[in-house]
XYZ file of C-alpha atoms in Angstrom:
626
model
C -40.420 -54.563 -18.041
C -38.332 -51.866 -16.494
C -40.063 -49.087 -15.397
C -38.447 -45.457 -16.142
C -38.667 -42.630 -14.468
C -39.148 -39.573 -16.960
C -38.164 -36.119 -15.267
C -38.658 -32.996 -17.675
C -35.793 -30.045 -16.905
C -35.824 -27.120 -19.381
C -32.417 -26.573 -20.502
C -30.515 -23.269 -18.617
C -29.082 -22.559 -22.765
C -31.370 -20.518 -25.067
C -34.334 -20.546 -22.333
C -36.794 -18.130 -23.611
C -38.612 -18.515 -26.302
C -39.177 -14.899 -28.831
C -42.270 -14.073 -27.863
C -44.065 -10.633 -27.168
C -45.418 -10.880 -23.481
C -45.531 -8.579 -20.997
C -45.918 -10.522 -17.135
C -48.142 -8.978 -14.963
C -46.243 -10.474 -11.550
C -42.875 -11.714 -10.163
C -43.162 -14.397 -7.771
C -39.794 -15.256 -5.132
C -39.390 -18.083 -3.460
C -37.517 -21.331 -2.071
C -37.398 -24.675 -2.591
C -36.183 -27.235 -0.352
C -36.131 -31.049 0.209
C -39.038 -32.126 2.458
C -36.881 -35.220 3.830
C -33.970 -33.102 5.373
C -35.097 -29.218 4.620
C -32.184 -28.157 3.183
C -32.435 -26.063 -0.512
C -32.198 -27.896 -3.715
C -30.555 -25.852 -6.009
C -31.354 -26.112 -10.011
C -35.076 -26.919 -9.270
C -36.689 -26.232 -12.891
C -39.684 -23.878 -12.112
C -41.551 -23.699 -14.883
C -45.042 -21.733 -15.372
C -47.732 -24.151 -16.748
C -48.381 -24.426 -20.273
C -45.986 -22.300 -21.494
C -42.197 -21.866 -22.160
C -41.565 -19.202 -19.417
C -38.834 -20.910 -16.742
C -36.064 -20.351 -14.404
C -34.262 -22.643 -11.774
C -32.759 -22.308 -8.694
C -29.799 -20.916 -7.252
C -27.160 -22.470 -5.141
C -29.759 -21.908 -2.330
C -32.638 -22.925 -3.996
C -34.226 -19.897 -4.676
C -35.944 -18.128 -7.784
C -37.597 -15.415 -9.001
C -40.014 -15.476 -11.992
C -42.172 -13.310 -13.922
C -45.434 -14.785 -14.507
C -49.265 -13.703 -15.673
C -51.847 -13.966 -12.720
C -53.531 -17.057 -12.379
C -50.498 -18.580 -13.096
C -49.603 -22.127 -11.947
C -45.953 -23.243 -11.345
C -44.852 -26.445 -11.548
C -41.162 -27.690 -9.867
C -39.680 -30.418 -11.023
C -36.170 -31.856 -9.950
C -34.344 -35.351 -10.240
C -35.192 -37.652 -8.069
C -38.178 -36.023 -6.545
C -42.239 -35.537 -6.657
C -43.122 -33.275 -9.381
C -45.046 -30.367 -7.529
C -47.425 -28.034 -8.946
C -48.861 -24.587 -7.157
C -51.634 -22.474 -8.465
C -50.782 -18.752 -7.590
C -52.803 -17.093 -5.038
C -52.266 -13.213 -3.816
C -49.172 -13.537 -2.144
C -46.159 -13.100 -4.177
C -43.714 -15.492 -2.228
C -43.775 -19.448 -2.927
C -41.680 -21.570 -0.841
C -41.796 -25.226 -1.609
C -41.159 -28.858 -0.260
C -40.196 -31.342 -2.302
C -41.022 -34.918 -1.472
C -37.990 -37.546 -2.509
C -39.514 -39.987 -5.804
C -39.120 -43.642 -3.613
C -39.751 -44.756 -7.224
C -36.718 -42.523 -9.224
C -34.575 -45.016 -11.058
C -31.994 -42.469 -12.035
C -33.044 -42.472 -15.631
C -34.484 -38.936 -16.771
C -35.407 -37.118 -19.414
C -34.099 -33.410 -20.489
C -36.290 -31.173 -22.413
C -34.777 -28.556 -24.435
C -35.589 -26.446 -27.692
C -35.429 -28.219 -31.266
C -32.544 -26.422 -33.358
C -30.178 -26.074 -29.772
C -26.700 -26.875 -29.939
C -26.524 -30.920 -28.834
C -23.458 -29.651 -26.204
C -23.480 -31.317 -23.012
C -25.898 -33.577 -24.380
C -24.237 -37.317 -25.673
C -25.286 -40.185 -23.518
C -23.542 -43.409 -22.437
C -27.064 -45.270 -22.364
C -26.745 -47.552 -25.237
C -30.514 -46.926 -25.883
C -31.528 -43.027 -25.935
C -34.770 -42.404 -27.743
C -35.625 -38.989 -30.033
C -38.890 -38.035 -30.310
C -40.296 -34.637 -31.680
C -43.453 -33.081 -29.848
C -44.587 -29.353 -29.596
C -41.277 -28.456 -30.658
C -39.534 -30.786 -27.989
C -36.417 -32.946 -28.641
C -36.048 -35.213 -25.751
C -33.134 -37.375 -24.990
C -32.669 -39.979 -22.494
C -29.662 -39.211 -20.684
C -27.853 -40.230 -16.764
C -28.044 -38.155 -13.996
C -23.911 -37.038 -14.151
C -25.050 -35.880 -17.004
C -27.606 -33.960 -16.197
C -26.203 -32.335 -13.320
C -22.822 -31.700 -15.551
C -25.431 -29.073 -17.652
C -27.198 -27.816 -14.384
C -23.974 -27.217 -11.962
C -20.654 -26.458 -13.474
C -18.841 -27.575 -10.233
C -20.740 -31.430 -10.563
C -18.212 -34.205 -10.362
C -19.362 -37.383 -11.403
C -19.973 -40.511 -8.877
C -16.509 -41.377 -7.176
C -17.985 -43.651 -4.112
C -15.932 -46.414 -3.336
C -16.845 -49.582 -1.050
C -14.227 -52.177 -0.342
C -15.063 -55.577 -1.354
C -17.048 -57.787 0.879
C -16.666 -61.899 0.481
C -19.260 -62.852 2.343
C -18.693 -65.818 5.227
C -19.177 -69.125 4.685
C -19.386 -72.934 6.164
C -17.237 -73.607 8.375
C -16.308 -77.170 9.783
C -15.892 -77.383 13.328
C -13.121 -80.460 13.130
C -11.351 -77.978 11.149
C -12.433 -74.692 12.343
C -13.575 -74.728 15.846
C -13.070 -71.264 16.523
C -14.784 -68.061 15.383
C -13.016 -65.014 16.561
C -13.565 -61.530 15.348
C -14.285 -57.821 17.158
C -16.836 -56.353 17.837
C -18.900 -53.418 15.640
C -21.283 -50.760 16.643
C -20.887 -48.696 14.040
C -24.050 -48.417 12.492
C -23.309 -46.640 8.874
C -24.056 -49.060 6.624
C -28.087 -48.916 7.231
C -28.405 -45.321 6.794
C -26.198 -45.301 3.804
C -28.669 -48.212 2.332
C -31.590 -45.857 3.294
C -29.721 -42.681 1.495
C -29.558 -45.320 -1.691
C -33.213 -46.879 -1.256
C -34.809 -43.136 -0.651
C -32.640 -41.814 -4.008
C -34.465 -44.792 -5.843
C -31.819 -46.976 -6.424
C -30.442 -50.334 -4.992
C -27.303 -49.923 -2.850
C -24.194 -51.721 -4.560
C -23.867 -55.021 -3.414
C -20.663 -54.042 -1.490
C -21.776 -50.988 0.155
C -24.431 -53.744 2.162
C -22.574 -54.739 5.812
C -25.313 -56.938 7.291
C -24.071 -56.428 11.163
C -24.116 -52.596 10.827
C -27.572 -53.078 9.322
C -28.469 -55.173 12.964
C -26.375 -52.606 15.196
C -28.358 -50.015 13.794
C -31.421 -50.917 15.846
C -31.748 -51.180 19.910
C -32.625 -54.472 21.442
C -34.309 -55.043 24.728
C -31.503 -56.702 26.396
C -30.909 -56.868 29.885
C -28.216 -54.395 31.385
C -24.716 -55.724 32.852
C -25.659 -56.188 37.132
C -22.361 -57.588 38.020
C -18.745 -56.215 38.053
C -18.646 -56.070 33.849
C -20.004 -52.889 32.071
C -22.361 -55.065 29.941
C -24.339 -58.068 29.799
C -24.285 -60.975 27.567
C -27.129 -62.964 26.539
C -28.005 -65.441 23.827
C -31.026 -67.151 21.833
C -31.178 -70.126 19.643
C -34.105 -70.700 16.976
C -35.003 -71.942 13.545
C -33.393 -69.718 10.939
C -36.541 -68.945 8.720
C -34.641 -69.270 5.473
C -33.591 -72.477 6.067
C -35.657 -74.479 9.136
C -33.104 -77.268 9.273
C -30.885 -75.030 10.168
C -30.526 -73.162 13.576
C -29.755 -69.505 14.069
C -27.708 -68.485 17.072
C -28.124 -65.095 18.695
C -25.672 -63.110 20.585
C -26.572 -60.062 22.372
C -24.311 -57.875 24.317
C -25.784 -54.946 26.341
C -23.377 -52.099 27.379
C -24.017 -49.825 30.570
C -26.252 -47.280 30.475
C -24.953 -43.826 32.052
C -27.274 -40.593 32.000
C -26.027 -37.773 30.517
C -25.125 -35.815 33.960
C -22.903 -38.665 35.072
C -20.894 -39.056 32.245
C -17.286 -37.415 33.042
C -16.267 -34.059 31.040
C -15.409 -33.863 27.449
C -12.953 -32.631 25.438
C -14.159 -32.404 21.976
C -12.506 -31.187 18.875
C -14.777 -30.671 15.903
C -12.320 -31.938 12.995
C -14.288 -30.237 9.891
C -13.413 -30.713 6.076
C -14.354 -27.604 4.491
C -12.663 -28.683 1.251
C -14.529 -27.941 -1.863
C -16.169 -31.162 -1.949
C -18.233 -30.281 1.047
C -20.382 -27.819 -0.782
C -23.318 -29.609 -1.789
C -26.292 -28.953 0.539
C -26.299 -32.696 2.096
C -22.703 -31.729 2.881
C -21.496 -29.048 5.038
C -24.833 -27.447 5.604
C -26.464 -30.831 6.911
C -22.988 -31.285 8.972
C -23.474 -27.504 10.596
C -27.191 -28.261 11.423
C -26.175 -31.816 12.898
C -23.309 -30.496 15.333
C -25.419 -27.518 16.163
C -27.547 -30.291 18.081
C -24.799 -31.831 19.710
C -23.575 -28.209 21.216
C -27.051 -27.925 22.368
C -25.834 -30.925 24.545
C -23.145 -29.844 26.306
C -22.129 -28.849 29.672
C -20.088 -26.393 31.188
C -17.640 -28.839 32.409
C -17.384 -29.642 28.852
C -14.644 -28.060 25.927
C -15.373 -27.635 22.282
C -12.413 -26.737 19.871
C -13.053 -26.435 16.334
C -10.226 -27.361 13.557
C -10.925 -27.260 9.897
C -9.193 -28.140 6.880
C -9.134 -27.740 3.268
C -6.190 -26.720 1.289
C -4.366 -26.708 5.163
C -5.585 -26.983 8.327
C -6.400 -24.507 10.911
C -7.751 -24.176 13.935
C -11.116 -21.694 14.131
C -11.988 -21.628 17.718
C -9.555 -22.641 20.902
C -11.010 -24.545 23.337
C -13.728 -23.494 24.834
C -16.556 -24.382 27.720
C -19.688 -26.014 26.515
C -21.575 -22.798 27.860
C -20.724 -20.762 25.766
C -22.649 -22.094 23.082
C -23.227 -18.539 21.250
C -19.774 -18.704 20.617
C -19.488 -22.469 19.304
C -22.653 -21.865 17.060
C -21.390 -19.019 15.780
C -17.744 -20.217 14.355
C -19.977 -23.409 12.952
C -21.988 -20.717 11.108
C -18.983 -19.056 9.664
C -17.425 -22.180 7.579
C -17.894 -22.244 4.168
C -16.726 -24.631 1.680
C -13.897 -24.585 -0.955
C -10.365 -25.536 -1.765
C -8.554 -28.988 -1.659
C -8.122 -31.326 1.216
C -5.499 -31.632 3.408
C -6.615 -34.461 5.527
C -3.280 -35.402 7.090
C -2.629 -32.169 8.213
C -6.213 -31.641 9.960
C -5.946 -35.037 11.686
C -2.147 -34.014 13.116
C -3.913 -30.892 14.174
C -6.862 -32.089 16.198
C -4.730 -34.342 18.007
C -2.391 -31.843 18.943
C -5.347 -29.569 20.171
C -7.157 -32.483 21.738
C -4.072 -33.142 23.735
C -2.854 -29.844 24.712
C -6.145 -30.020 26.450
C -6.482 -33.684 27.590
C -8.964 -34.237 30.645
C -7.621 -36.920 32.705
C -10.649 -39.411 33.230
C -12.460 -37.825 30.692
C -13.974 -38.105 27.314
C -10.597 -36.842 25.375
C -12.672 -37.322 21.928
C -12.096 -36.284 18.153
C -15.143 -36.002 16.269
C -13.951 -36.075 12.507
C -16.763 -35.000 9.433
C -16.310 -35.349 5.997
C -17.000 -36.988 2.855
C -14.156 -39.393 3.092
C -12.587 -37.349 -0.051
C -8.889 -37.355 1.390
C -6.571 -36.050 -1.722
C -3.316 -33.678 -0.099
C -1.015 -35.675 2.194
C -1.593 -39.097 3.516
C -4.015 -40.106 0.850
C -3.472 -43.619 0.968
C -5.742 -46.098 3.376
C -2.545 -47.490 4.513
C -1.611 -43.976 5.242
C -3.692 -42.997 7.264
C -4.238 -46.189 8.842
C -0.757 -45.525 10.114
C -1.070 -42.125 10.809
C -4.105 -42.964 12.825
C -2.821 -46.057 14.903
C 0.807 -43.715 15.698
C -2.316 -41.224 17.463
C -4.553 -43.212 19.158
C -1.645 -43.692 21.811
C -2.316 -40.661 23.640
C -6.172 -41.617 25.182
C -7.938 -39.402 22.935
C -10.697 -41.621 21.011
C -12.183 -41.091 17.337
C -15.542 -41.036 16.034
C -16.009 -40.423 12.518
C -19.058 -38.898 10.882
C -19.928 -39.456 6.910
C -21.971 -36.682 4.763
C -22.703 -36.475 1.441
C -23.343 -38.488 -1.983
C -21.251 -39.060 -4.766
C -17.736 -38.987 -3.463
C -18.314 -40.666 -0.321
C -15.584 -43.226 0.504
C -16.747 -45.903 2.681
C -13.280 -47.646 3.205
C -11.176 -44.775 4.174
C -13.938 -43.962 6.709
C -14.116 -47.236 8.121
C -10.191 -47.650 8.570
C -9.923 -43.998 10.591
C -12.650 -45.244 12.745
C -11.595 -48.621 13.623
C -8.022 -47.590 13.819
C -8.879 -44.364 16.272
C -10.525 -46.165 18.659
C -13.653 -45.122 17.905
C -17.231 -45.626 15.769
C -18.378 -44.335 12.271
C -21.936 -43.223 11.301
C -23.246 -42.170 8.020
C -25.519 -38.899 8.391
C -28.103 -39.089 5.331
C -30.364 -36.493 7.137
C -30.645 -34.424 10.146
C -32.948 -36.865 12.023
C -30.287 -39.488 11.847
C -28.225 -36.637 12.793
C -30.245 -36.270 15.842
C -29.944 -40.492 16.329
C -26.155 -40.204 16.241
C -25.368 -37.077 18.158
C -28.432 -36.473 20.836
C -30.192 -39.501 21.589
C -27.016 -41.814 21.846
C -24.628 -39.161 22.968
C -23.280 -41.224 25.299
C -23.050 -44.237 23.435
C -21.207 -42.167 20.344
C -18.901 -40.399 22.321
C -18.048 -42.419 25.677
C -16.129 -45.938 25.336
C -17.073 -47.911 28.503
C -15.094 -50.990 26.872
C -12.149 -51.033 24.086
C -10.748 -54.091 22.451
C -13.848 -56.002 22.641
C -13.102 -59.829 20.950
C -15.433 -62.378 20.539
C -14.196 -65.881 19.881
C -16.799 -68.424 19.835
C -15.988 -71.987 19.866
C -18.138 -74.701 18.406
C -18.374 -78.283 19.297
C -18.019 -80.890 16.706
C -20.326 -83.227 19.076
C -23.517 -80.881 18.400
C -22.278 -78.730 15.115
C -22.054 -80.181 11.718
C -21.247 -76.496 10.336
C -21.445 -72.891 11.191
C -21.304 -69.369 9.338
C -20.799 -65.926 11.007
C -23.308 -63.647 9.184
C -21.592 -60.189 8.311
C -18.883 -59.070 10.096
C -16.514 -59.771 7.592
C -14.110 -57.215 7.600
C -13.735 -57.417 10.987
C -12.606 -61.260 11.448
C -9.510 -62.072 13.372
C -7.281 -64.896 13.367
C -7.363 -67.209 16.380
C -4.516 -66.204 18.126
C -5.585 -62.479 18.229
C -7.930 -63.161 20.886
C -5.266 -63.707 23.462
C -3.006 -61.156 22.320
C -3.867 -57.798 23.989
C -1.613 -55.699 21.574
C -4.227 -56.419 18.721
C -6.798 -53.074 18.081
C -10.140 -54.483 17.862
C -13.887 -52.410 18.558
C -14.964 -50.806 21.103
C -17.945 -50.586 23.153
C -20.230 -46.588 24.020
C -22.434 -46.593 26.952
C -25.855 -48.064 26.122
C -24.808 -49.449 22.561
C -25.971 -53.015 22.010
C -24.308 -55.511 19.764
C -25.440 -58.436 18.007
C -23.846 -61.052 16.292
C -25.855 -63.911 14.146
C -24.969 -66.921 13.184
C -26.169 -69.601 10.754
C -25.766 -73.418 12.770
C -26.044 -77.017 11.017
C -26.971 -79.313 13.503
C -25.299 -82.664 13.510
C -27.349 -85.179 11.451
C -28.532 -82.603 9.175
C -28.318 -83.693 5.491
C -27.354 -79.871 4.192
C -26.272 -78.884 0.571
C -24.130 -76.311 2.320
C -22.174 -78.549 4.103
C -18.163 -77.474 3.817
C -16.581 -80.337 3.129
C -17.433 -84.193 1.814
C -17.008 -86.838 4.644
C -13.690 -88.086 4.471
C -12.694 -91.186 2.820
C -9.297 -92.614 4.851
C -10.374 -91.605 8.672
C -13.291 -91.359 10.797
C -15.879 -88.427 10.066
C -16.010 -88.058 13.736
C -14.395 -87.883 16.830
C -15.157 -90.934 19.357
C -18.245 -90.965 21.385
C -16.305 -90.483 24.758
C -14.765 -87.014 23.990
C -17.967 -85.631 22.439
C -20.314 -83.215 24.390
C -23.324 -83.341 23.202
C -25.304 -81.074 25.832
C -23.449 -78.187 24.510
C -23.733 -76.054 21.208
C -20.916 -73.805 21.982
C -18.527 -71.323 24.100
C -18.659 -67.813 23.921
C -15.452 -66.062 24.963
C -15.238 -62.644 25.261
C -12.003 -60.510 26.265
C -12.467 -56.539 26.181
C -10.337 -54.009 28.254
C -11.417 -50.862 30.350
C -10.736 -46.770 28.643
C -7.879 -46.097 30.684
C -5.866 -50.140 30.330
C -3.912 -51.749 28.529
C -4.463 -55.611 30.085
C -8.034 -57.491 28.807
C -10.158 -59.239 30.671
C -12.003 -62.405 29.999
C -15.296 -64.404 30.509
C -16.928 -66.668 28.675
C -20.981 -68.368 28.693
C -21.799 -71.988 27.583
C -24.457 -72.074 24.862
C -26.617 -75.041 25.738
C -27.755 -77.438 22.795
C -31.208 -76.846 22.868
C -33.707 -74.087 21.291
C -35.075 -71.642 23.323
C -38.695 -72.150 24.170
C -39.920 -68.795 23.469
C -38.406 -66.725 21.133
C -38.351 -62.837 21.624
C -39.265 -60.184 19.611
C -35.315 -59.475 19.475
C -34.550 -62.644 17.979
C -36.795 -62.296 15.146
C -35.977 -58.832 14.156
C -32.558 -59.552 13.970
C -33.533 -62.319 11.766
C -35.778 -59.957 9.473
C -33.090 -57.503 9.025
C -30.166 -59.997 8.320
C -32.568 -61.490 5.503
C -33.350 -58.426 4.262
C -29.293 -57.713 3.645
C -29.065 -61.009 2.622
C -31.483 -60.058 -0.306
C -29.880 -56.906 -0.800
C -26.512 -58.275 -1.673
C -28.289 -61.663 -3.165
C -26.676 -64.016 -1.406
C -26.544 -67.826 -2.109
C -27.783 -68.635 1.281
C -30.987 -67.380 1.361
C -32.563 -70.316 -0.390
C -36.057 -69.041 -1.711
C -36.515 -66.452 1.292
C -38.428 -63.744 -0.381
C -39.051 -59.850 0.331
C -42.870 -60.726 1.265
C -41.348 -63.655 3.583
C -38.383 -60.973 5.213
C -41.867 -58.059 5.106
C -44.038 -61.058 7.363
C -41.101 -61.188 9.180
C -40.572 -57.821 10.216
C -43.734 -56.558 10.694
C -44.357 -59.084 13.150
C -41.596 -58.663 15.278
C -41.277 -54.969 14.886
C -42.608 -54.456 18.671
C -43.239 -51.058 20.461
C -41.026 -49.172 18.181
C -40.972 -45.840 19.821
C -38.769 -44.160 17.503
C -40.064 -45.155 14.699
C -36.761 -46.939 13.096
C -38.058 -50.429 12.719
C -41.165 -48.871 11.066
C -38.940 -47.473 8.534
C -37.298 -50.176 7.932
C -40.198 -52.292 6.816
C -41.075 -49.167 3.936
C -37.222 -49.214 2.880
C -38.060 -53.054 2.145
C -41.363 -52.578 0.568
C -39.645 -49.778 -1.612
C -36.642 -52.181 -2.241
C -38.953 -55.123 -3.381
C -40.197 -52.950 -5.788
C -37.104 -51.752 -7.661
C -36.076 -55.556 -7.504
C -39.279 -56.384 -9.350
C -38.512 -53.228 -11.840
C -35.041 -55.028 -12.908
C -36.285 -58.594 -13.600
């Protein structure tokens, strides 16, 4: 049965109740989210067993007149109920901890007799039940933040629609080309879903950001290249007829006092969007650790926009940081949002003061929430790709809930030259912007391809797993006027795919054997000691002519699989689950959990450790819905 998750909020309308009672206190505090520390504004703070209540401000504060001995409980959607028993001190700050259970289903309480306004539900079942005095109704979230926050506009998120890859035949299909993708958003946005209590939509799950998200211990590039290329071949453990081919790709490390000077300009929506705590506060905190980073042969210039676009602080050296922090502390949010305008702006800056052999770099955040000028994906796409001609590179940071478009961020990225990343929180902020500074901002490689080519001697059938809005035709390999991704110092990438060995009698074969010709090719022309050919073609910052090299792929599986090769595996099954797909067979959660917690390794940081609990929590809602 589905569980539900019933949150009680006292109703801001008619919220005292007529009695005689004189409070012997008044109690101040805050409240804030434990996950990210930022305030959470309409917290209900209610004083136990009675009707006396307030909630928080805009920046989650209160103040409430209580008896002594008082005990206040907090309660806000999506989070751990909290209760506090008052001890001599007047002041009560408070972290919340995020509900991993919260199924976006709540409960208001309000006062029997009340005007109904505000309160009709979509839900086709609501429930009305009488107790103390209590009418409750079952009602969505929109709806109850349309009663707590005036300004609430309900969920706008968009995801472009993902067709997941197939079987392909290599007779017909020997190729597989497609570029490269570090970007990485995907998995926190999952997380940002999972931690809310909810499943992610099925299109909002891109398995090879999920893999990218994670370092790999590959080997670094030792010859004339600025990355290594390496490669495993095992059992994929949804399906052991079936092999699973993986491709790693290791990009140069440089530490930070060797990378060359930057020119950064801070492109900030302050539209009115932005307000929301996870929004423009979060994106202040999370830039205020990437000044911390900089270098006085470094330049910071800040360009906002909102109704138009401005610029709020010329360039300027990274140390002077007082001065940076300060005109980050200074934005606030409203008005509408002239995205076109900002992005012609920050160009212009970031040009007037191009470094040559430098990191000429825009670093765009926002919601995604473009609605004054070029609006359009195509737009900007456009817009973008006229830009990118000048050197300076793009890298294009998400915030926020509810209006968040996922497309539109995606295009500016992969069209600027540059990477997207989805900041949920202001650790991932710290992932992003401090301990892969170099990889974020500093493109060793652009125009990275991969085209692998699969012999019909060895291969029966093949799948690329994710990367499906990044797939190119054939012919784009070779052509060095086609945009593809690009490459940071110290990123890895990793690409998966799904092999049917020749003799294997699969159900997910592509095609019946044919009727009127042979099924295969004659003996003489087949290879059979190898699986395949990776090609690779990428080209340096600063050129405009690719270069190539390719590895053979030997027919054979590798005799011991690393820790690498199995984690990919883990979290390709566990986006495989997420979006349900038909080729998982029977893999289960508990089979993906096994999976993972075996191979999760030293984990220093902690990621892959978080990643098992975001699949423990995600096994659970699945079981709620069945």
């Amino acid at each position: 049965m589905k569980q539900v998750l019933i949150i009680m909020m006292t109703l801001l309308v008619g919220f005292h109740k007529p009695v005689e009672e004189k409070f012997s206190r008044t109690i101040t505090g805050q409240v804030r989210g434990a996950d990210d520390g930022l305030p959470l504004p309409a917290v209900s703070v209610i004083e136990k067993g009675t009707s006396n209540g307030v909630a928080t401000d805009k920046d989650g504060r209160f103040s409430i007149q209580v008896n002594n001995g008082s005990i206040l409980v907090f309660r806000y959607l999506g989070y751990v109920t909290k209760e506090v028993k008052l001890k001599k001190s007047d002041v009560v700050n408070v972290n919340l901890q995020p509900d991993m259970m919260a199924l976006g289903e709540v409960v208001v309480m309000g006062y029997a007799g009340q005007s109904k306004r505000a309160l009709a539900s979509p839900i086709n079942a609501q429930y009305d039940m009488i107790e103390d005095d209590l009418e409750l109704k079952v009602l969505e979230q929109d709806h109850i933040q349309s009663i707590y926050m005036p300004n609430y506009k309900p969920n706008t998120e968009s995801y472009a629609e993902i067709e997941e890859n197939g079987f392909n035949s290599p007779f017909k299909n020997p190729f597989s080309t497609f570029s490269i993708d570090v970007d990485a958003a995907s998995y926190s946005n999952i997380r940002r879903f999972i931690n809310n209590g909810q499943l992610p939509p099925k299109d909002a799950v891109k398995v090879e950001e999920m893999i990218n998200y994670f370092d790999y211990d590959y080997e670094g590039p030792k010859g004339k290249h600025p990355f290594n290329v390496q490669h495993e071949v095992g059992r994929a453990p949804w399906n052991e007829d079936h092999y699973l081919m993986h491709i790693g790709i290791q990009g140069e490390k440089i530490e930070m006092d060797k990378l060359p000077a930057s020119n950064i300009v801070f492109l900030l929506d302050v539209s009115g969007s932005m307000g929301a705590p996870n929004k423009l506060p979060l994106l202040q905190k999370s830039l205020k650790l990437l000044v911390n980073e900089l270098r006085s042969e470094d330049r910071v210039s800040i360009v906002v926009y909102a109704g138009a676009a401005g610029e709020v602080l010329p360039s300027t050296s990274g140390d002077k940081k007082r001065e940076i922090l300060k005109a980050l502390e200074n934005l606030q949010a409203g008005g509408s949002t002239a995205g076109g305008a900002g992005i012609k702006l920050a160009y212009k800056i970031a040009q007037e003061n191009f470094i040559e052999g430098g990191n000429n770099r825009i670093v765009l955040a926002t919601d995604g929430d473009f609605n004054v000028g070029a609006s359009s994906d195509k737009a900007m796409e456009d817009l973008i790709e006229e830009k990118r001609k000048s050197g300076v590179f793009l890298t294009v940071l998400g915030f926020g809930m509810g209006n968040y478009q996922d497309s539109k961020m995606e295009i500016l990225a992969d069209k600027g030259n540059g990477n997207h990343a989805y900041i949920d929180n202001i650790l991932e902020a710290k992932r992003v912007l401090v301990n892969e500074f170099g990889g974020t901002l500093f493109t060793i490689a652009k125009d990275v391809k991969l085209q692998v080519e699969f012999n019909p001697g060895t291969v029966q059938a093949y799948r690329l797993i994710g990367y499906e809005n990044r797939l190119l035709a054939d012919e784009d390999f070779n052509n060095d006027k086609k945009d593809a991704g690009e490459l940071g110092a110290g990123h890895t990438v990793t690409a998966l795919y799904e092999v049917i060995p020749v003799g294997v009698n699969s159900s997910f074969k592509p095609v019946d054997d044919l009727k009127y010709q042979a099924n295969q090719k004659p003996q003489e022309v087949i290879n059979s000691s190898d699986l395949v050919t990776v090609k690779l073609r990428y080209k340096k910052p600063d050129e405009d002519k690719s270069i190539y090299l390719d590895t053979v792929i030997k027919n054979q599986l590798t005799q011991k699989l690393s820790n690498d090769f199995h984690w990919s595996a883990a979290v390709a099954s566990f986006g495989m689950l997420l979006r349900d797909s038909g080729y998982r067979n029977d893999f289960s959660y508990g089979k993906a959990l096994a999976l993972a917690r075996n191979s999760k390794g030293s984990d220093v940081n902690g990621y892959r450790a978080e990643m098992i609990k975001l699949m423990e929590m995600a096994e659970l809602m699945k079981k709620t819905e069945e």
